[in-house]
PDB file of C-alpha atoms in Angstrom:
ATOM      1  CA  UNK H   1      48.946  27.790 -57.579  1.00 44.00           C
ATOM      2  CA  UNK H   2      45.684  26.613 -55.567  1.00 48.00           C
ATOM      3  CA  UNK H   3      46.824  23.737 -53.689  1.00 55.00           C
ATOM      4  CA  UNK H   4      44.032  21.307 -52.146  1.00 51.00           C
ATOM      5  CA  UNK H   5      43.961  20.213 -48.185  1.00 56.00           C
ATOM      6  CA  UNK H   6      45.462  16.963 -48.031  1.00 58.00           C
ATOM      7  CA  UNK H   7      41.960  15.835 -46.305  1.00 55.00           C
ATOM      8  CA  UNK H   8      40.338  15.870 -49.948  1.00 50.00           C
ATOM      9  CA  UNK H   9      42.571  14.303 -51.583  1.00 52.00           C
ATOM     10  CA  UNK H  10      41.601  10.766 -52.770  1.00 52.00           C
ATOM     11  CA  UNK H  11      44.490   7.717 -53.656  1.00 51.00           C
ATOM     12  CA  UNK H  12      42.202   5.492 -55.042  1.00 53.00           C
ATOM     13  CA  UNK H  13      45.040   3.884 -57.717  1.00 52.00           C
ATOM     14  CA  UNK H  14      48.585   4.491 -57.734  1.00 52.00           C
ATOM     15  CA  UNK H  15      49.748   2.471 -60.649  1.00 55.00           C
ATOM     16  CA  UNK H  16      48.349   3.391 -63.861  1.00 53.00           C
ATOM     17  CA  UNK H  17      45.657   1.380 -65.216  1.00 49.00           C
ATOM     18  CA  UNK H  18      45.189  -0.419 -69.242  1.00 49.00           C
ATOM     19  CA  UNK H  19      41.379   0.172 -69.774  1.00 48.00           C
ATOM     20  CA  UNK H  20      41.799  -1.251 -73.126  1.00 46.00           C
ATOM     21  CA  UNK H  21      42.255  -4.990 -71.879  1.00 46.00           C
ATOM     22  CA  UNK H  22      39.999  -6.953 -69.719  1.00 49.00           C
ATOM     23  CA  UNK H  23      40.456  -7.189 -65.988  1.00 50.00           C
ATOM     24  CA  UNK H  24      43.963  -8.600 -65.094  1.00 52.00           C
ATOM     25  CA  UNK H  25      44.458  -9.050 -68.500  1.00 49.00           C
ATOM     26  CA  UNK H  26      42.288 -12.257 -68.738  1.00 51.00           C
ATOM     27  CA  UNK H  27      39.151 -12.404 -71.159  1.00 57.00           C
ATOM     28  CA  UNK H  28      36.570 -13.087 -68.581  1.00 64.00           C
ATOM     29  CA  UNK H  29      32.445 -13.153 -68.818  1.00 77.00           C
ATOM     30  CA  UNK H  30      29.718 -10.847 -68.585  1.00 78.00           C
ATOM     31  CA  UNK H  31      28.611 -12.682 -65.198  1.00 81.00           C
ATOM     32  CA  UNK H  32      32.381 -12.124 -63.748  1.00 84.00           C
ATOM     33  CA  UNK H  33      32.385  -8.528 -64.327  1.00 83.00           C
ATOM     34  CA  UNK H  34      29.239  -7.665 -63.177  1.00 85.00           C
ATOM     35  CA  UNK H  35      30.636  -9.337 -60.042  1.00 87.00           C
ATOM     36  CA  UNK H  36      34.036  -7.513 -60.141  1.00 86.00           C
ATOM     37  CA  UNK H  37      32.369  -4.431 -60.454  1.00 88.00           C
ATOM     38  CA  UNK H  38      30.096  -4.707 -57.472  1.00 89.00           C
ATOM     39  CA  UNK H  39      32.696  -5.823 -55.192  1.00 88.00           C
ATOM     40  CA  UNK H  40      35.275  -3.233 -56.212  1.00 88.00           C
ATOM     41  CA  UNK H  41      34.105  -0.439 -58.394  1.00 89.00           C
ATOM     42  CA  UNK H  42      30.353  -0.156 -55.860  1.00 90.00           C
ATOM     43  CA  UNK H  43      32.919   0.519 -53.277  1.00 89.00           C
ATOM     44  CA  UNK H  44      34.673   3.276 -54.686  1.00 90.00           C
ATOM     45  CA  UNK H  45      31.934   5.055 -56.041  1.00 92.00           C
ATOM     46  CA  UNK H  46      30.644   4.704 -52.664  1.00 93.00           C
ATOM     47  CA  UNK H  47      33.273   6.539 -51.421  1.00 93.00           C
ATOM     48  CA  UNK H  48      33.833   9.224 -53.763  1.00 93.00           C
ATOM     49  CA  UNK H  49      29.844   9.413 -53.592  1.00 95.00           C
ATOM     50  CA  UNK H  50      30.232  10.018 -49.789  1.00 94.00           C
ATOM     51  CA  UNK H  51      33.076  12.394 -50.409  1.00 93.00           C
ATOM     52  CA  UNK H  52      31.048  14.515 -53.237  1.00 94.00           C
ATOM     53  CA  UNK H  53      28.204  14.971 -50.657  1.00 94.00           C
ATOM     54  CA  UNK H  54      30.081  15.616 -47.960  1.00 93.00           C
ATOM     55  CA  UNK H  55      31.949  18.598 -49.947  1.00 93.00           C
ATOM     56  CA  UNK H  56      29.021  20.105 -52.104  1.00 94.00           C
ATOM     57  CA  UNK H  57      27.252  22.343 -49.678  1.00 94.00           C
ATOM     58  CA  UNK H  58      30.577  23.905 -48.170  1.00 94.00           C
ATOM     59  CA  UNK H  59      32.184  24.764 -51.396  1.00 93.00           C
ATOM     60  CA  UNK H  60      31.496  28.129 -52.878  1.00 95.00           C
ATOM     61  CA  UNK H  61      29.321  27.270 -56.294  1.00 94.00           C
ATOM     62  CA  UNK H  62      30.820  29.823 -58.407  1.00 95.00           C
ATOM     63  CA  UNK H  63      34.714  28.789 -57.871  1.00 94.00           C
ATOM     64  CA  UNK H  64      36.379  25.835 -59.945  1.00 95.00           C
ATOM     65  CA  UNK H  65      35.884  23.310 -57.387  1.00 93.00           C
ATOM     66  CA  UNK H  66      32.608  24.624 -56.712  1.00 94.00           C
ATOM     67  CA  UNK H  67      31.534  23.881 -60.647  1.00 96.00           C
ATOM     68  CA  UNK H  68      33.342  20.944 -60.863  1.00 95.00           C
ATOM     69  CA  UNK H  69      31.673  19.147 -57.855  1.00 95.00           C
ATOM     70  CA  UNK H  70      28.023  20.292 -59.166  1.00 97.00           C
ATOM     71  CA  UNK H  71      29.157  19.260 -62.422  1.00 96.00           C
ATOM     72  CA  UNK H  72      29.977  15.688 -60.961  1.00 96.00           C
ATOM     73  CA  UNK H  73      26.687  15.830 -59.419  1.00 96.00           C
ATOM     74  CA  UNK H  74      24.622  16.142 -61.982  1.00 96.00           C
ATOM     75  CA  UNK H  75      26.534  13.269 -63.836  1.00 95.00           C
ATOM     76  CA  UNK H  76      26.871  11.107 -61.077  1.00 95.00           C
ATOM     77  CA  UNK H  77      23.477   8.996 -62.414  1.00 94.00           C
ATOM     78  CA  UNK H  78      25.437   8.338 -65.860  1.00 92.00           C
ATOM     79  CA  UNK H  79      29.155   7.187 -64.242  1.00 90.00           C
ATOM     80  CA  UNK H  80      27.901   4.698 -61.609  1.00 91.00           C
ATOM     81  CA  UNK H  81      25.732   3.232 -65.009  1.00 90.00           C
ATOM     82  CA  UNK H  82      28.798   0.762 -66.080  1.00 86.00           C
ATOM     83  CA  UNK H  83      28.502  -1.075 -62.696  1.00 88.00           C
ATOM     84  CA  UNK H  84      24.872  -2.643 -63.650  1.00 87.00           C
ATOM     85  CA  UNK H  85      26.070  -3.918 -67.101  1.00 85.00           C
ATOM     86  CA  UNK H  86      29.378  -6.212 -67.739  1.00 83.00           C
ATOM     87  CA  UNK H  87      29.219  -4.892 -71.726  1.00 80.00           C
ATOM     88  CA  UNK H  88      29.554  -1.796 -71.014  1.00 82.00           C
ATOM     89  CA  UNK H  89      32.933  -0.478 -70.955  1.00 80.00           C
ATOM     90  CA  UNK H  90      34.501   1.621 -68.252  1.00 82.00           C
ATOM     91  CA  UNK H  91      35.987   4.271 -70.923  1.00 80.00           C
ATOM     92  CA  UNK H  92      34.622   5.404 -73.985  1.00 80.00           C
ATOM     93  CA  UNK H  93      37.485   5.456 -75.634  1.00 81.00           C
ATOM     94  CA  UNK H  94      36.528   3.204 -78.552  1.00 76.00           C
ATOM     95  CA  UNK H  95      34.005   5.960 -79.479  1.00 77.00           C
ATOM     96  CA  UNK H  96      36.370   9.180 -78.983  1.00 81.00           C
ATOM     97  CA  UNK H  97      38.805   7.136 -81.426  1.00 80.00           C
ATOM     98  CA  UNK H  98      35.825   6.667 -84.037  1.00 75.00           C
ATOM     99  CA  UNK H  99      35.095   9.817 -84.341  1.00 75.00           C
ATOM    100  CA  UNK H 100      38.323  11.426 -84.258  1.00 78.00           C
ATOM    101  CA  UNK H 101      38.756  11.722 -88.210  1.00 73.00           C
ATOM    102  CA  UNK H 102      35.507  13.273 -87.957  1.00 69.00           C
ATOM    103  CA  UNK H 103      36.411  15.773 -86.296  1.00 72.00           C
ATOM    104  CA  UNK H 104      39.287  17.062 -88.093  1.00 67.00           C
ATOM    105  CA  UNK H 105      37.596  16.562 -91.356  1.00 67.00           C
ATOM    106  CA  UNK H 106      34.899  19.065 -89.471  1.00 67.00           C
ATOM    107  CA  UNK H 107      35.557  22.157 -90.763  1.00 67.00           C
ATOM    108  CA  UNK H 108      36.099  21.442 -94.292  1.00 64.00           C
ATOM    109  CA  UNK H 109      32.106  19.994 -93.515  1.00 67.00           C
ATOM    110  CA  UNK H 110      31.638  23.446 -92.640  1.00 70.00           C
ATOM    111  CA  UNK H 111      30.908  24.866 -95.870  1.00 70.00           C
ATOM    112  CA  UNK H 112      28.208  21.847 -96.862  1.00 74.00           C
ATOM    113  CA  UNK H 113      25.446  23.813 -98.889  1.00 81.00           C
ATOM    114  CA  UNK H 114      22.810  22.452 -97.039  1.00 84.00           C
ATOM    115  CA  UNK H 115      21.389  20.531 -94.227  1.00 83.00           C
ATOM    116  CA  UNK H 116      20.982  17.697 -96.373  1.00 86.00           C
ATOM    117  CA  UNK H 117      23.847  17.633 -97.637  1.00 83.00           C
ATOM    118  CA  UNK H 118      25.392  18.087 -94.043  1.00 80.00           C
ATOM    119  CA  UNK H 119      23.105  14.881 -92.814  1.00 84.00           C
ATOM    120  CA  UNK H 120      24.198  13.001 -96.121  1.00 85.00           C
ATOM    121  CA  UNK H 121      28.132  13.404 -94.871  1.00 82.00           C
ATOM    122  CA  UNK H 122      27.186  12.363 -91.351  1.00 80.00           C
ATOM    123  CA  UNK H 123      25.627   9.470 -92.962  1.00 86.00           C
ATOM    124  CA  UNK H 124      28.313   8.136 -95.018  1.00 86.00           C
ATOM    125  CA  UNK H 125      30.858   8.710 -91.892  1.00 83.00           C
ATOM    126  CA  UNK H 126      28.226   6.627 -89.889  1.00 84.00           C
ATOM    127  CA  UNK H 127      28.321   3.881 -92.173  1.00 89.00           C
ATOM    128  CA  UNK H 128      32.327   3.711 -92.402  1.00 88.00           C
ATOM    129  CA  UNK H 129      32.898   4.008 -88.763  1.00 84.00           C
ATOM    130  CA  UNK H 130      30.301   1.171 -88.701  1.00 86.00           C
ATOM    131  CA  UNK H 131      31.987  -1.075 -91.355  1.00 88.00           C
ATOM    132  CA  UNK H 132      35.055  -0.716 -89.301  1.00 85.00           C
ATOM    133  CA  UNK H 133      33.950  -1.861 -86.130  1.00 81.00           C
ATOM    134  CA  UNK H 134      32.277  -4.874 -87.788  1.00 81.00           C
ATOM    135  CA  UNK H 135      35.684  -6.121 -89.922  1.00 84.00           C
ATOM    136  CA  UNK H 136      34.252  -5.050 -93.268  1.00 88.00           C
ATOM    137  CA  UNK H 137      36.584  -2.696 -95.959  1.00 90.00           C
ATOM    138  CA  UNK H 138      34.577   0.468 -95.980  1.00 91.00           C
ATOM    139  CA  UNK H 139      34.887   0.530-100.092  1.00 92.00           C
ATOM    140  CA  UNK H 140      33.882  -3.018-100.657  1.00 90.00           C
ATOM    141  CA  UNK H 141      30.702  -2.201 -98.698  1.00 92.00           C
ATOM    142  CA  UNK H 142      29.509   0.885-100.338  1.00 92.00           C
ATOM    143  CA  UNK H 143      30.221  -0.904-103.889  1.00 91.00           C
ATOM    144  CA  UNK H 144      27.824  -3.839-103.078  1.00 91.00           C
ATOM    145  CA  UNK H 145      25.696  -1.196-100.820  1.00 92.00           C
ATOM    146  CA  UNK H 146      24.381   1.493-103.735  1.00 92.00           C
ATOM    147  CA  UNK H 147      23.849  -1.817-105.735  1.00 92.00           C
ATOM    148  CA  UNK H 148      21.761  -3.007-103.465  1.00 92.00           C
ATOM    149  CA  UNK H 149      20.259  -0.436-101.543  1.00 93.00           C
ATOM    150  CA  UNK H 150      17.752   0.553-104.513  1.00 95.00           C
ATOM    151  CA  UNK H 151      16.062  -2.786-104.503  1.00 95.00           C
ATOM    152  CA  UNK H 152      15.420  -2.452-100.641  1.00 94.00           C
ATOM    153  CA  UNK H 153      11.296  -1.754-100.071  1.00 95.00           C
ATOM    154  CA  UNK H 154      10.916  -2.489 -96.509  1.00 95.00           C
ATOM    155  CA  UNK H 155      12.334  -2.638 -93.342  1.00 93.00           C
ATOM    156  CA  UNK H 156      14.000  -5.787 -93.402  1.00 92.00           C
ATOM    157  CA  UNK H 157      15.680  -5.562 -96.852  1.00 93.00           C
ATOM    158  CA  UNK H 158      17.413  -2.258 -95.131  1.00 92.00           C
ATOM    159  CA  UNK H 159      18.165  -4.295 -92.279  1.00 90.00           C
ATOM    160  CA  UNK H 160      20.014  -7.255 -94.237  1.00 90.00           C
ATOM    161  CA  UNK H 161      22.068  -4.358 -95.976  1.00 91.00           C
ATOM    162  CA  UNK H 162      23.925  -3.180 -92.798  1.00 90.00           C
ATOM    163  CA  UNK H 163      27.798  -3.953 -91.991  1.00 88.00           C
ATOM    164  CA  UNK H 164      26.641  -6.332 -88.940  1.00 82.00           C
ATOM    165  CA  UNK H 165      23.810  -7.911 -90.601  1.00 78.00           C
ATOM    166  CA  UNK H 166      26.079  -9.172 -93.531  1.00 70.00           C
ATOM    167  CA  UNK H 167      28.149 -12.115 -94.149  1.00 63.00           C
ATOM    168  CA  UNK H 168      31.858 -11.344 -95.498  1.00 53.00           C
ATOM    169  CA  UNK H 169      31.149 -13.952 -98.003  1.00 51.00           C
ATOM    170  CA  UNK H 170      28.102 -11.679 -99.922  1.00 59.00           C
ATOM    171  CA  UNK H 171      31.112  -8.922-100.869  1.00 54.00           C
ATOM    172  CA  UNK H 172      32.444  -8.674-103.795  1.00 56.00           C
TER     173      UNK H 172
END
């Protein structure tokens, strides 16, 4: 088993760590992470940052590490991202649950005819996965959808007809 020196080795958190509630537990604004996230998260990308650079050039590129580092490298731009918006969420873990029963209803999408009909699936998914993140019964929505969408001509009557745009009250 390849064992690391002990002088690459990062401790940044001991304890595990609840992504899925708000810092400390407390429901706090856009403003206060932004503000949490510079003072603490800044710092330890900083030093991970520091640590990635420092390692990169003496690491062979072909072994694990090697790949790994130059993989972190070239997605370094994308993970320090969260820090310059409060909204945006550490994890994506919201989005790997949504599109989990896609997945494993993937390979009976395997044997779609055609592309269309592979794009009309994808569709439909998009619009449940959609419903449920807005609070609106997936079935309830498609009933009072394909009545609706046919009398839609521009771009605003499709607009009014998605999950977020819609009041709860206009379902049947």
């Amino acid at each position: 088993m390849f064992r690391f020196d002990e002088g690459l080795k990062v401790y940044l958190h001991h304890d595990p760590v609840d992504f899925r509630m708000d810092i400390n537990g407390l429901s706090i604004l856009v403003e206060q992470v932004m503000r949490l996230r510079a003072r603490y998260s800044a710092r330890v990308l900083a030093i991970i940052e520091h640590m990635l650079v420092a390692h990169l050039p003496s690491v062979v590129p072909s072994s694990l590490l090697g790949k790994a580092l130059q993989y972190m490298s070239g997605q370094w731009p994308k993970l320090v991202r969260y820090v310059e918006n409060g909204n945006w969420p550490i994890s994506n873990n919201l989005c790997e649950n949504a599109i989990r029963p896609f997945v494993g209803g993937r390979k009976g999408w395997l044997f779609s005819d055609t592309v269309a009909g592979a794009q009309a699936s994808a569709n439909l998914y998009s619009l449940v996965e959609t419903c449920k993140t807005n609070g609106v019964e997936p079935y309830c929505y498609l009933v009072w959808l394909f009545v609706r969408l046919p009398l839609a001509a521009t771009a605003d009557d499709y607009a009014a007809l998605l999950p977020w745009s819609m009041s709860v009250a206009t379902l049947p």
